[in-house]
Amino acid sequence: MKILFASSEVVPFIKTGGLADVAGSLPQALAKEGHEVKVILPLYEGVDQEWREQMTFVKCFNVTLAWRQVYCGIFELEREDVTYWFVDNEYYFKRWQIYGHFDDCERFAYFSRAIIEAPGQLGWAPDIIHCNDWQTALVPVYLLEEKYRIPQLASTKTVFTIHNIEYQGRYGDQVLQDVIGLDRSYFNEGMLAYHRDVNLMKGGIMASSFVTTVSPTYAQELRTPFYAHGLDGVINQQSFKLEGILNGIDTDLYDPAQREDLAATFTVKSLAKGKAACKKALQQTTGLKENPDVPVIACVSRLVGHKGFSLVTDALHDIMGLDVQMVVLGTGDWQYEEAFRRAQGQYPGRFSAQLTYSASLSNMVYAGADLFLMPSVSEPCGLSQMIAMRFGTVPVVRETGGLKDTVTPYNKFEGTGRGFTFSNISAGDMTWVLREAVELYHSNKKAWRGLQKEGMTADFSWSSSAKQYLDIYQRV
């Protein structure tokens, strides 16, 4: 099968969030199953020179975008059985940030047009174009018309994945003809219309052959107003072609037995010794008091409201009233950053606020902490809880989205589970569960080791997810 995977960001070339991790790992997993996979993404200014030196210029052509004829260059790079096509246009993509510009609608409408034009220009006929989030949501819409003009797209089907429905690509209706270049009928008949605006994600959902989300629970949550951010009606109308598939992680990249940047590598068999060394290194690096007997609670996240940090700040003094240390790594809204700065001053040697982004420090936190806290209000899939479990760190999560699908709660009667969970958006419930986790850590080392080992040996690889995507491709 020939698969074209379209994404606005892809690891290892450019990344702002989880979409890039998926776009970096899923195509490789599909290629390992014996399929011909190509990934198409913009050639941003932020793509490092080391990757540019490995690219080959393939072709340039013009893309029609409304009344414009716009240059499009394609550069190619081969990596681990996957071909990457980079769309070159410096006017749209030579910018210091990849999102957040006044003309994002035009930039990603252009990118979507380039995705449609590239197969015909390069003589390659994909069976599936797999689109991701609002930045490529126009591809299924454009394909409705262009498949009759471009022979290579005559039999092509589209799959559209919603990674986070909060970001929908919503613009005033004046963009329809002048920027996007579509007839007014796409608005009048409802494919793109949303409260008198144009909604690109709605168009992607309506026009695609199939829609997926990044976890089974999130697929069900999107049918409710609380989680769907206004698109619950569209989701319910199109639910016959909706399915949730849990994201995986790169289990080789996040393998504590192979990571040389840790204080000590470890496996399930050498867990106690390796974890102790990593914990000591974490305490030394982050200014926590060296104490092997006190559990370290960790958060690695963007510090924003939907990640549940209002619960953390509301309950901070109750949490620190437990026999624990805590480290928070990340940046975000000022009120959370300020609360954690104050906590570091109030609890010296027990609370550490690392208000930065650091890949190396995040791995140190994953490996050295005992508990990993994710109290998200909404979490489509979440990768951090899976990474933490790979490093033998026990998660404490709210039961939402992929957190519910990956963290089975501890059952003290049967001795089963991978972590601790709570369901209500409540600081009190979160603190109660943290207290239970801390008590288990101190009182029952055997049960604690069981939780760690269950998480470390769980299958979070992309292989099973890739097979589910291939099943959907075959069905459409």
CSV table of C-alpha atoms in Angstrom, one decimal:
chain,number,residue,atom,x,y,z
A,1,MET,CA,0.0,0.0,0.0
A,2,LYS,CA,1.2,3.5,-0.8
A,3,ILE,CA,0.7,6.0,2.1
A,4,LEU,CA,1.3,9.7,2.1
A,5,PHE,CA,1.5,11.0,5.7
A,6,ALA,CA,0.9,14.8,5.9
A,7,SER,CA,1.8,16.7,9.0
A,8,SER,CA,2.8,20.3,10.0
A,9,GLU,CA,5.6,19.0,12.3
A,10,VAL,CA,7.6,15.8,12.4
A,11,VAL,CA,10.3,14.5,14.7
A,12,PRO,CA,13.3,14.7,14.4
A,13,PHE,CA,13.1,17.7,12.0
A,14,ILE,CA,10.8,20.1,13.8
A,15,LYS,CA,8.6,19.8,17.0
A,16,THR,CA,6.3,21.8,19.2
A,17,GLY,CA,4.1,19.0,20.6
A,18,GLY,CA,2.9,15.4,20.5
A,19,LEU,CA,1.8,15.6,16.8
A,20,ALA,CA,5.5,15.6,15.8
A,21,ASP,CA,6.2,12.5,17.8
A,22,VAL,CA,3.3,10.6,16.1
A,23,ALA,CA,4.4,11.9,12.7
A,24,GLY,CA,7.9,10.7,13.4
A,25,SER,CA,7.1,7.2,14.7
A,26,LEU,CA,3.9,6.0,13.0
A,27,PRO,CA,5.2,6.2,9.4
A,28,GLN,CA,8.3,4.2,10.4
A,29,ALA,CA,6.1,1.6,12.0
A,30,LEU,CA,4.0,1.4,8.8
A,31,ALA,CA,7.1,1.1,6.7
A,32,LYS,CA,8.3,-1.8,8.9
A,33,GLU,CA,5.0,-3.6,7.9
A,34,GLY,CA,6.2,-3.5,4.3
A,35,HIS,CA,4.3,-0.5,2.9
A,36,GLU,CA,5.6,2.4,0.9
A,37,VAL,CA,5.4,5.4,3.1
A,38,LYS,CA,6.2,9.1,2.3
A,39,VAL,CA,5.9,12.0,4.8
A,40,ILE,CA,5.3,15.5,3.6
A,41,LEU,CA,6.0,18.6,5.8
A,42,PRO,CA,7.0,22.3,5.4
A,43,LEU,CA,10.6,23.2,5.2
A,44,TYR,CA,10.7,25.6,8.1
A,45,GLU,CA,13.5,27.9,9.0
A,46,GLY,CA,13.9,25.9,12.2
A,47,VAL,CA,14.9,22.7,10.3
A,48,ASP,CA,18.6,22.2,11.2
A,49,GLN,CA,21.4,22.4,8.7
A,50,GLU,CA,22.4,18.8,9.4
A,51,TRP,CA,19.1,17.7,7.8
A,52,ARG,CA,19.3,20.2,5.0
A,53,GLU,CA,22.7,18.8,3.9
A,54,GLN,CA,21.1,15.4,3.5
A,55,MET,CA,18.2,16.6,1.3
A,56,THR,CA,18.0,16.4,-2.5
A,57,PHE,CA,16.2,18.9,-4.6
A,58,VAL,CA,13.5,17.1,-6.6
A,59,LYS,CA,11.3,19.6,-8.5
A,60,CYS,CA,9.7,23.0,-8.4
A,61,PHE,CA,6.2,24.0,-9.7
A,62,ASN,CA,3.5,26.5,-9.1
A,63,VAL,CA,0.6,25.9,-6.7
A,64,THR,CA,-2.8,27.6,-7.4
A,65,LEU,CA,-4.1,29.2,-4.2
A,66,ALA,CA,-7.3,31.2,-4.9
A,67,TRP,CA,-6.1,34.0,-7.3
A,68,ARG,CA,-2.4,33.4,-6.6
A,69,GLN,CA,0.2,31.3,-8.4
A,70,VAL,CA,2.7,30.4,-5.7
A,71,TYR,CA,6.1,28.8,-6.0
A,72,CYS,CA,6.6,25.3,-4.4
A,73,GLY,CA,9.9,23.4,-4.2
A,74,ILE,CA,10.2,19.8,-3.1
A,75,PHE,CA,13.3,18.5,-1.3
A,76,GLU,CA,13.6,14.8,-0.5
A,77,LEU,CA,15.3,12.9,2.3
A,78,GLU,CA,15.4,9.2,2.9
A,79,ARG,CA,15.5,8.0,6.5
A,80,GLU,CA,14.8,4.5,8.0
A,81,ASP,CA,12.8,3.2,5.0
A,82,VAL,CA,10.6,6.4,4.9
A,83,THR,CA,10.9,9.1,2.2
A,84,TYR,CA,10.4,12.7,3.5
A,85,TRP,CA,9.2,15.5,1.2
A,86,PHE,CA,9.9,19.0,2.4
A,87,VAL,CA,7.7,21.8,0.9
A,88,ASP,CA,9.9,24.8,0.3
A,89,ASN,CA,8.5,28.3,0.2
A,90,GLU,CA,10.4,30.9,2.2
A,91,TYR,CA,7.6,33.5,2.2
A,92,TYR,CA,5.4,31.1,4.2
A,93,PHE,CA,7.9,29.0,6.2
A,94,LYS,CA,11.0,31.1,6.8
A,95,ARG,CA,9.8,32.3,10.2
A,96,TRP,CA,11.0,32.0,13.7
A,97,GLN,CA,7.8,30.3,14.9
A,98,ILE,CA,5.9,27.7,13.0
A,99,TYR,CA,2.5,28.7,14.4
A,100,GLY,CA,0.9,31.9,15.6
A,101,HIS,CA,1.2,34.2,12.6
A,102,PHE,CA,-1.5,36.5,11.2
A,103,ASP,CA,-1.7,34.5,8.0
A,104,ASP,CA,-1.7,31.0,9.3
A,105,CYS,CA,-4.8,30.2,7.4
A,106,GLU,CA,-3.1,31.1,4.1
A,107,ARG,CA,0.1,29.4,5.1
A,108,PHE,CA,-1.5,26.0,5.7
A,109,ALA,CA,-4.0,26.4,2.9
A,110,TYR,CA,-0.9,26.7,0.7
A,111,PHE,CA,0.6,23.6,2.4
A,112,SER,CA,-2.6,21.6,1.8
A,113,ARG,CA,-2.6,22.7,-1.9
A,114,ALA,CA,1.1,21.6,-2.1
A,115,ILE,CA,0.2,18.2,-0.6
A,116,ILE,CA,-2.5,17.7,-3.3
A,117,GLU,CA,-0.2,18.8,-6.2
A,118,ALA,CA,2.9,16.9,-5.2
A,119,PRO,CA,1.8,13.3,-6.1
A,120,GLY,CA,0.9,14.4,-9.7
A,121,GLN,CA,4.1,16.5,-10.1
A,122,LEU,CA,6.3,13.7,-8.8
A,123,GLY,CA,4.4,10.8,-10.5
A,124,TRP,CA,3.4,8.9,-7.4
A,125,ALA,CA,-0.1,7.6,-6.7
A,126,PRO,CA,-0.9,7.3,-3.0
A,127,ASP,CA,-3.7,4.9,-1.9
A,128,ILE,CA,-4.1,6.9,1.3
A,129,ILE,CA,-3.3,10.5,2.3
A,130,HIS,CA,-3.3,10.5,6.1
A,131,CYS,CA,-3.9,14.1,7.4
A,132,ASN,CA,-3.4,15.4,10.9
A,133,ASP,CA,-5.1,18.3,12.7
A,134,TRP,CA,-6.4,21.5,11.3
A,135,GLN,CA,-3.2,22.4,9.5
A,136,THR,CA,-3.9,19.7,6.9
A,137,ALA,CA,-7.7,19.5,7.3
A,138,LEU,CA,-8.2,21.2,3.9
A,139,VAL,CA,-6.6,18.3,2.0
A,140,PRO,CA,-9.7,16.1,2.1
A,141,VAL,CA,-11.8,19.1,1.0
A,142,TYR,CA,-9.5,20.0,-1.9
A,143,LEU,CA,-9.3,16.3,-2.9
A,144,LEU,CA,-13.1,16.3,-3.6
A,145,GLU,CA,-12.4,18.4,-6.7
A,146,GLU,CA,-8.8,17.8,-7.6
A,147,LYS,CA,-8.9,14.0,-7.8
A,148,TYR,CA,-10.6,14.4,-11.2
A,149,ARG,CA,-7.9,16.6,-12.5
A,150,ILE,CA,-4.9,14.7,-11.2
A,151,PRO,CA,-4.7,11.1,-12.4
A,152,GLN,CA,-2.5,10.0,-9.5
A,153,LEU,CA,-5.3,10.9,-7.0
A,154,ALA,CA,-8.1,9.2,-8.8
A,155,SER,CA,-8.4,6.3,-6.3
A,156,THR,CA,-6.9,8.1,-3.3
A,157,LYS,CA,-8.8,8.1,0.0
A,158,THR,CA,-8.2,10.3,3.0
A,159,VAL,CA,-7.9,9.5,6.7
A,160,PHE,CA,-8.0,12.5,9.1
A,161,THR,CA,-6.7,12.3,12.7
A,162,ILE,CA,-7.8,14.7,15.4
A,163,HIS,CA,-4.9,15.1,17.9
A,164,ASN,CA,-6.4,17.9,19.8
A,165,ILE,CA,-9.8,19.3,18.9
A,166,GLU,CA,-9.3,22.5,20.9
A,167,TYR,CA,-7.3,23.9,17.9
A,168,GLN,CA,-9.7,23.9,14.9
A,169,GLY,CA,-8.5,26.5,12.4
A,170,ARG,CA,-11.4,28.9,12.7
A,171,TYR,CA,-11.5,32.0,10.6
A,172,GLY,CA,-13.9,34.6,9.3
A,173,ASP,CA,-15.9,33.6,6.2
A,174,GLN,CA,-14.0,36.2,4.1
A,175,VAL,CA,-11.1,33.7,3.8
A,176,LEU,CA,-13.1,31.2,1.9
A,177,GLN,CA,-12.7,32.5,-1.7
A,178,ASP,CA,-9.9,35.0,-1.3
A,179,VAL,CA,-7.5,32.9,0.8
A,180,ILE,CA,-8.6,29.2,0.7
A,181,GLY,CA,-9.8,29.5,-2.9
A,182,LEU,CA,-13.1,27.5,-2.6
A,183,ASP,CA,-16.5,28.2,-4.0
A,184,ARG,CA,-19.1,29.7,-1.7
A,185,SER,CA,-21.1,26.4,-1.9
A,186,TYR,CA,-18.7,24.8,0.6
A,187,PHE,CA,-19.9,27.3,3.1
A,188,ASN,CA,-23.6,27.4,2.2
A,189,GLU,CA,-24.0,23.6,2.2
A,190,GLY,CA,-22.3,23.4,5.7
A,191,MET,CA,-19.1,21.6,5.0
A,192,LEU,CA,-16.9,24.4,6.3
A,193,ALA,CA,-19.5,26.7,8.0
A,194,TYR,CA,-19.4,27.1,11.8
A,195,HIS,CA,-21.4,29.9,13.5
A,196,ARG,CA,-20.9,32.1,10.4
A,197,ASP,CA,-17.1,31.4,10.4
A,198,VAL,CA,-15.0,28.9,8.4
A,199,ASN,CA,-13.9,25.9,10.5
A,200,LEU,CA,-11.1,23.9,8.8
A,201,MET,CA,-11.2,21.0,11.1
A,202,LYS,CA,-14.9,20.6,10.5
A,203,GLY,CA,-14.2,20.4,6.8
A,204,GLY,CA,-11.6,17.7,7.4
A,205,ILE,CA,-14.0,15.7,9.4
A,206,MET,CA,-16.8,16.0,6.9
A,207,ALA,CA,-14.8,15.4,3.7
A,208,SER,CA,-12.4,12.6,4.8
A,209,SER,CA,-13.1,8.9,4.2
A,210,PHE,CA,-12.4,8.1,7.9
A,211,VAL,CA,-11.7,10.0,11.1
A,212,THR,CA,-9.5,8.8,13.9
A,213,THR,CA,-8.5,10.2,17.3
A,214,VAL,CA,-5.5,9.3,19.4
A,215,SER,CA,-7.2,7.2,22.1
A,216,PRO,CA,-10.4,5.2,22.3
A,217,THR,CA,-11.6,7.1,25.4
A,218,TYR,CA,-11.0,10.5,23.6
A,219,ALA,CA,-13.1,9.3,20.7
A,220,GLN,CA,-16.0,8.8,23.1
A,221,GLU,CA,-15.4,12.1,24.9
A,222,LEU,CA,-15.5,14.1,21.7
A,223,ARG,CA,-19.2,13.2,21.5
A,224,THR,CA,-19.9,15.4,24.5
A,225,PRO,CA,-19.9,19.3,24.6
A,226,PHE,CA,-17.4,19.5,27.4
A,227,TYR,CA,-14.5,17.9,25.4
A,228,ALA,CA,-15.5,18.7,21.8
A,229,HIS,CA,-15.2,22.5,21.9
A,230,GLY,CA,-18.3,23.0,19.9
A,231,LEU,CA,-17.9,20.2,17.4
A,232,ASP,CA,-19.8,17.5,19.3
A,233,GLY,CA,-22.7,17.8,16.8
A,234,VAL,CA,-20.4,17.2,13.9
A,235,ILE,CA,-18.6,14.3,15.7
A,236,ASN,CA,-21.9,12.6,16.5
A,237,GLN,CA,-23.2,13.1,12.9
A,238,GLN,CA,-20.0,11.5,11.5
A,239,SER,CA,-19.5,8.9,14.3
A,240,PHE,CA,-20.1,6.1,11.8
A,241,LYS,CA,-16.5,6.7,10.5
A,242,LEU,CA,-14.9,7.6,13.8
A,243,GLU,CA,-12.5,5.4,15.7
A,244,GLY,CA,-9.9,5.9,18.5
A,245,ILE,CA,-6.5,4.4,18.2
A,246,LEU,CA,-4.0,4.8,21.1
A,247,ASN,CA,-0.7,6.5,20.2
A,248,GLY,CA,2.5,4.6,20.9
A,249,ILE,CA,5.9,5.8,21.9
A,250,ASP,CA,9.4,5.0,20.6
A,251,THR,CA,10.2,2.2,23.0
A,252,ASP,CA,13.9,2.2,21.9
A,253,LEU,CA,14.3,5.9,22.5
A,254,TYR,CA,12.7,5.7,25.9
A,255,ASP,CA,14.5,2.6,27.1
A,256,PRO,CA,16.2,3.0,30.5
A,257,ALA,CA,18.5,0.1,29.6
A,258,GLN,CA,19.9,2.0,26.6
A,259,ARG,CA,19.9,5.7,27.7
A,260,GLU,CA,23.5,6.7,28.3
A,261,ASP,CA,22.5,10.1,29.5
A,262,LEU,CA,21.1,8.7,32.7
A,263,ALA,CA,23.1,8.3,35.9
A,264,ALA,CA,22.6,4.6,35.6
A,265,THR,CA,21.0,2.4,33.0
A,266,PHE,CA,18.6,-0.3,34.4
A,267,THR,CA,16.2,-3.0,33.4
A,268,VAL,CA,13.3,-4.6,35.3
A,269,LYS,CA,15.8,-6.9,37.0
A,270,SER,CA,18.2,-4.1,38.1
A,271,LEU,CA,15.4,-1.6,38.8
A,272,ALA,CA,16.1,-0.9,42.5
A,273,LYS,CA,19.8,-0.1,42.1
A,274,GLY,CA,19.4,1.8,38.8
A,275,LYS,CA,16.4,3.8,40.1
A,276,ALA,CA,18.2,4.8,43.3
A,277,ALA,CA,21.2,6.2,41.3
A,278,CYS,CA,18.9,8.1,39.0
A,279,LYS,CA,17.0,9.5,41.9
A,280,LYS,CA,20.1,10.7,43.6
A,281,ALA,CA,21.3,12.4,40.4
A,282,LEU,CA,17.9,14.1,40.0
A,283,GLN,CA,17.9,15.4,43.6
A,284,GLN,CA,21.5,16.8,43.1
A,285,THR,CA,20.6,18.5,39.8
A,286,THR,CA,17.4,20.1,40.9
A,287,GLY,CA,18.4,21.2,44.4
A,288,LEU,CA,16.3,18.7,46.3
A,289,LYS,CA,17.7,17.3,49.5
A,290,GLU,CA,19.4,13.9,48.9
A,291,ASN,CA,17.1,11.4,50.6
A,292,PRO,CA,16.5,8.0,49.1
A,293,ASP,CA,13.6,7.3,51.4
A,294,VAL,CA,11.3,10.2,50.4
A,295,PRO,CA,9.2,9.7,47.3
A,296,VAL,CA,9.7,12.3,44.6
A,297,ILE,CA,6.6,13.5,42.7
A,298,ALA,CA,7.3,14.9,39.2
A,299,CYS,CA,5.4,16.9,36.6
A,300,VAL,CA,6.8,17.4,33.1
A,301,SER,CA,4.4,19.4,31.0
A,302,ARG,CA,3.3,22.7,29.6
A,303,LEU,CA,2.0,24.7,32.5
A,304,VAL,CA,-1.5,25.5,31.2
A,305,GLY,CA,-5.1,25.1,32.5
A,306,HIS,CA,-6.2,22.1,30.5
A,307,LYS,CA,-3.3,20.2,31.9
A,308,GLY,CA,-4.9,20.4,35.3
A,309,PHE,CA,-2.4,22.7,37.0
A,310,SER,CA,-5.0,24.7,38.8
A,311,LEU,CA,-5.6,21.5,40.8
A,312,VAL,CA,-1.9,21.3,41.6
A,313,THR,CA,-1.7,25.0,42.7
A,314,ASP,CA,-4.9,24.7,44.7
A,315,ALA,CA,-3.6,21.6,46.6
A,316,LEU,CA,0.1,22.5,46.7
A,317,HIS,CA,0.3,23.0,50.5
A,318,ASP,CA,-1.7,19.8,51.1
A,319,ILE,CA,0.7,17.9,48.8
A,320,MET,CA,3.8,19.3,50.5
A,321,GLY,CA,2.2,18.3,53.8
A,322,LEU,CA,2.8,14.7,52.8
A,323,ASP,CA,6.2,13.2,53.3
A,324,VAL,CA,7.3,14.0,49.7
A,325,GLN,CA,9.6,16.0,47.5
A,326,MET,CA,8.3,17.6,44.2
A,327,VAL,CA,9.9,18.8,41.0
A,328,VAL,CA,8.0,20.6,38.2
A,329,LEU,CA,9.6,20.9,34.7
A,330,GLY,CA,8.1,23.1,32.0
A,331,THR,CA,6.9,26.5,31.0
A,332,GLY,CA,3.5,28.1,30.5
A,333,ASP,CA,1.0,30.5,32.0
A,334,TRP,CA,2.6,33.0,34.3
A,335,GLN,CA,0.2,32.3,37.3
A,336,TYR,CA,1.4,28.7,37.5
A,337,GLU,CA,5.1,29.6,37.0
A,338,GLU,CA,4.8,32.2,39.8
A,339,ALA,CA,3.0,29.7,42.1
A,340,PHE,CA,5.8,27.2,41.6
A,341,ARG,CA,8.5,29.8,42.1
A,342,ARG,CA,7.0,30.7,45.4
A,343,ALA,CA,6.7,27.1,46.4
A,344,GLN,CA,10.4,26.6,45.8
A,345,GLY,CA,11.1,29.5,48.2
A,346,GLN,CA,8.6,28.1,50.8
A,347,TYR,CA,9.9,24.5,50.7
A,348,PRO,CA,13.6,24.7,50.1
A,349,GLY,CA,15.2,21.3,49.4
A,350,ARG,CA,11.7,19.8,49.0
A,351,PHE,CA,10.2,21.6,46.0
A,352,SER,CA,12.1,22.4,42.8
A,353,ALA,CA,10.7,24.6,40.0
A,354,GLN,CA,12.5,24.0,36.7
A,355,LEU,CA,10.7,26.6,34.6
A,356,THR,CA,12.4,25.7,31.3
A,357,TYR,CA,12.3,23.1,28.5
A,358,SER,CA,15.1,20.6,28.5
A,359,ALA,CA,15.0,17.2,26.8
A,360,SER,CA,18.0,15.9,28.8
A,361,LEU,CA,16.5,17.1,32.1
A,362,SER,CA,13.1,15.6,31.3
A,363,ASN,CA,14.7,12.2,30.9
A,364,MET,CA,16.4,12.7,34.2
A,365,VAL,CA,13.1,13.5,35.8
A,366,TYR,CA,11.3,10.5,34.2
A,367,ALA,CA,14.1,8.1,35.4
A,368,GLY,CA,14.7,9.6,38.9
A,369,ALA,CA,11.1,10.4,40.1
A,370,ASP,CA,9.0,7.9,42.0
A,371,LEU,CA,5.6,9.3,41.1
A,372,PHE,CA,4.5,11.1,37.9
A,373,LEU,CA,1.5,13.4,38.3
A,374,MET,CA,-0.8,14.2,35.3
A,375,PRO,CA,-4.1,15.7,36.6
A,376,SER,CA,-5.2,16.8,33.1
A,377,VAL,CA,-8.7,18.2,32.6
A,378,SER,CA,-8.4,17.0,29.0
A,379,GLU,CA,-5.7,14.7,27.5
A,380,PRO,CA,-6.4,13.3,24.1
A,381,CYS,CA,-3.7,10.6,24.5
A,382,GLY,CA,-0.7,11.8,26.5
A,383,LEU,CA,2.8,10.4,26.0
A,384,SER,CA,4.4,11.4,29.3
A,385,GLN,CA,2.6,8.8,31.4
A,386,MET,CA,3.8,6.1,29.0
A,387,ILE,CA,7.3,7.4,29.1
A,388,ALA,CA,7.3,7.6,32.9
A,389,MET,CA,6.1,4.0,33.2
A,390,ARG,CA,8.9,2.9,30.8
A,391,PHE,CA,11.3,4.4,33.4
A,392,GLY,CA,9.7,2.7,36.3
A,393,THR,CA,7.9,5.8,37.6
A,394,VAL,CA,4.4,5.2,38.9
A,395,PRO,CA,1.8,7.5,37.3
A,396,VAL,CA,-1.0,9.4,39.2
A,397,VAL,CA,-3.5,10.6,36.6
A,398,ARG,CA,-7.1,11.8,36.1
A,399,GLU,CA,-9.3,9.4,34.2
A,400,THR,CA,-9.6,11.2,30.8
A,401,GLY,CA,-8.6,10.4,27.2
A,402,GLY,CA,-5.4,8.3,26.8
A,403,LEU,CA,-4.6,8.5,30.5
A,404,LYS,CA,-7.6,6.3,31.2
A,405,ASP,CA,-6.7,3.9,28.4
A,406,THR,CA,-3.1,3.5,29.6
A,407,VAL,CA,-3.1,3.7,33.4
A,408,THR,CA,-5.0,0.9,35.0
A,409,PRO,CA,-5.6,1.8,38.7
A,410,TYR,CA,-4.0,-0.1,41.5
A,411,ASN,CA,-6.2,-2.8,43.1
A,412,LYS,CA,-4.8,-3.5,46.6
A,413,PHE,CA,-7.0,-6.7,46.9
A,414,GLU,CA,-5.7,-8.3,43.7
A,415,GLY,CA,-2.3,-6.6,43.6
A,416,THR,CA,-2.8,-5.4,40.0
A,417,GLY,CA,-2.5,-2.1,38.1
A,418,ARG,CA,0.0,0.3,36.8
A,419,GLY,CA,-0.7,3.5,38.8
A,420,PHE,CA,-3.3,5.6,40.6
A,421,THR,CA,-6.3,7.4,39.1
A,422,PHE,CA,-9.1,9.7,40.1
A,423,SER,CA,-12.1,10.7,38.0
A,424,ASN,CA,-13.4,14.1,39.2
A,425,ILE,CA,-11.8,17.4,38.4
A,426,SER,CA,-11.1,18.0,42.1
A,427,ALA,CA,-8.0,19.0,43.9
A,428,GLY,CA,-9.2,17.1,47.0
A,429,ASP,CA,-9.6,13.9,45.0
A,430,MET,CA,-6.2,14.3,43.5
A,431,THR,CA,-4.6,14.8,46.9
A,432,TRP,CA,-6.4,11.8,48.4
A,433,VAL,CA,-5.0,9.5,45.6
A,434,LEU,CA,-1.5,11.0,46.1
A,435,ARG,CA,-1.8,10.2,49.8
A,436,GLU,CA,-2.7,6.6,48.9
A,437,ALA,CA,0.3,6.3,46.6
A,438,VAL,CA,2.7,7.8,49.2
A,439,GLU,CA,1.4,5.4,51.8
A,440,LEU,CA,1.9,2.4,49.5
A,441,TYR,CA,5.4,3.6,48.7
A,442,HIS,CA,6.3,3.6,52.4
A,443,SER,CA,4.4,0.6,53.6
A,444,ASN,CA,4.5,-2.1,50.9
A,445,LYS,CA,7.7,-2.2,48.8
A,446,LYS,CA,6.6,-5.4,47.2
A,447,ALA,CA,3.4,-4.0,45.9
A,448,TRP,CA,5.3,-0.8,44.8
A,449,ARG,CA,7.8,-2.9,42.8
A,450,GLY,CA,4.9,-4.7,41.2
A,451,LEU,CA,3.4,-1.4,40.0
A,452,GLN,CA,6.8,-0.3,38.6
A,453,LYS,CA,7.4,-3.6,36.8
A,454,GLU,CA,3.9,-3.7,35.3
A,455,GLY,CA,4.4,-0.2,33.8
A,456,MET,CA,7.9,-1.1,32.5
A,457,THR,CA,6.8,-4.2,30.7
A,458,ALA,CA,3.6,-2.8,29.2
A,459,ASP,CA,3.5,-2.7,25.4
A,460,PHE,CA,3.4,0.9,24.4
A,461,SER,CA,5.1,0.4,21.0
A,462,TRP,CA,3.8,1.6,17.7
A,463,SER,CA,3.5,-1.9,16.2
A,464,SER,CA,-0.1,-2.6,17.4
A,465,SER,CA,-1.3,0.9,16.6
A,466,ALA,CA,0.2,0.7,13.1
A,467,LYS,CA,-1.7,-2.5,12.5
A,468,GLN,CA,-5.0,-0.8,13.5
A,469,TYR,CA,-4.3,2.1,11.2
A,470,LEU,CA,-3.5,-0.4,8.3
A,471,ASP,CA,-6.8,-2.1,9.0
A,472,ILE,CA,-8.6,1.3,8.6
A,473,TYR,CA,-6.6,2.0,5.4
A,474,GLN,CA,-7.7,-1.3,4.0
A,475,ARG,CA,-11.4,-0.7,4.9
A,476,VAL,CA,-11.6,2.7,3.2
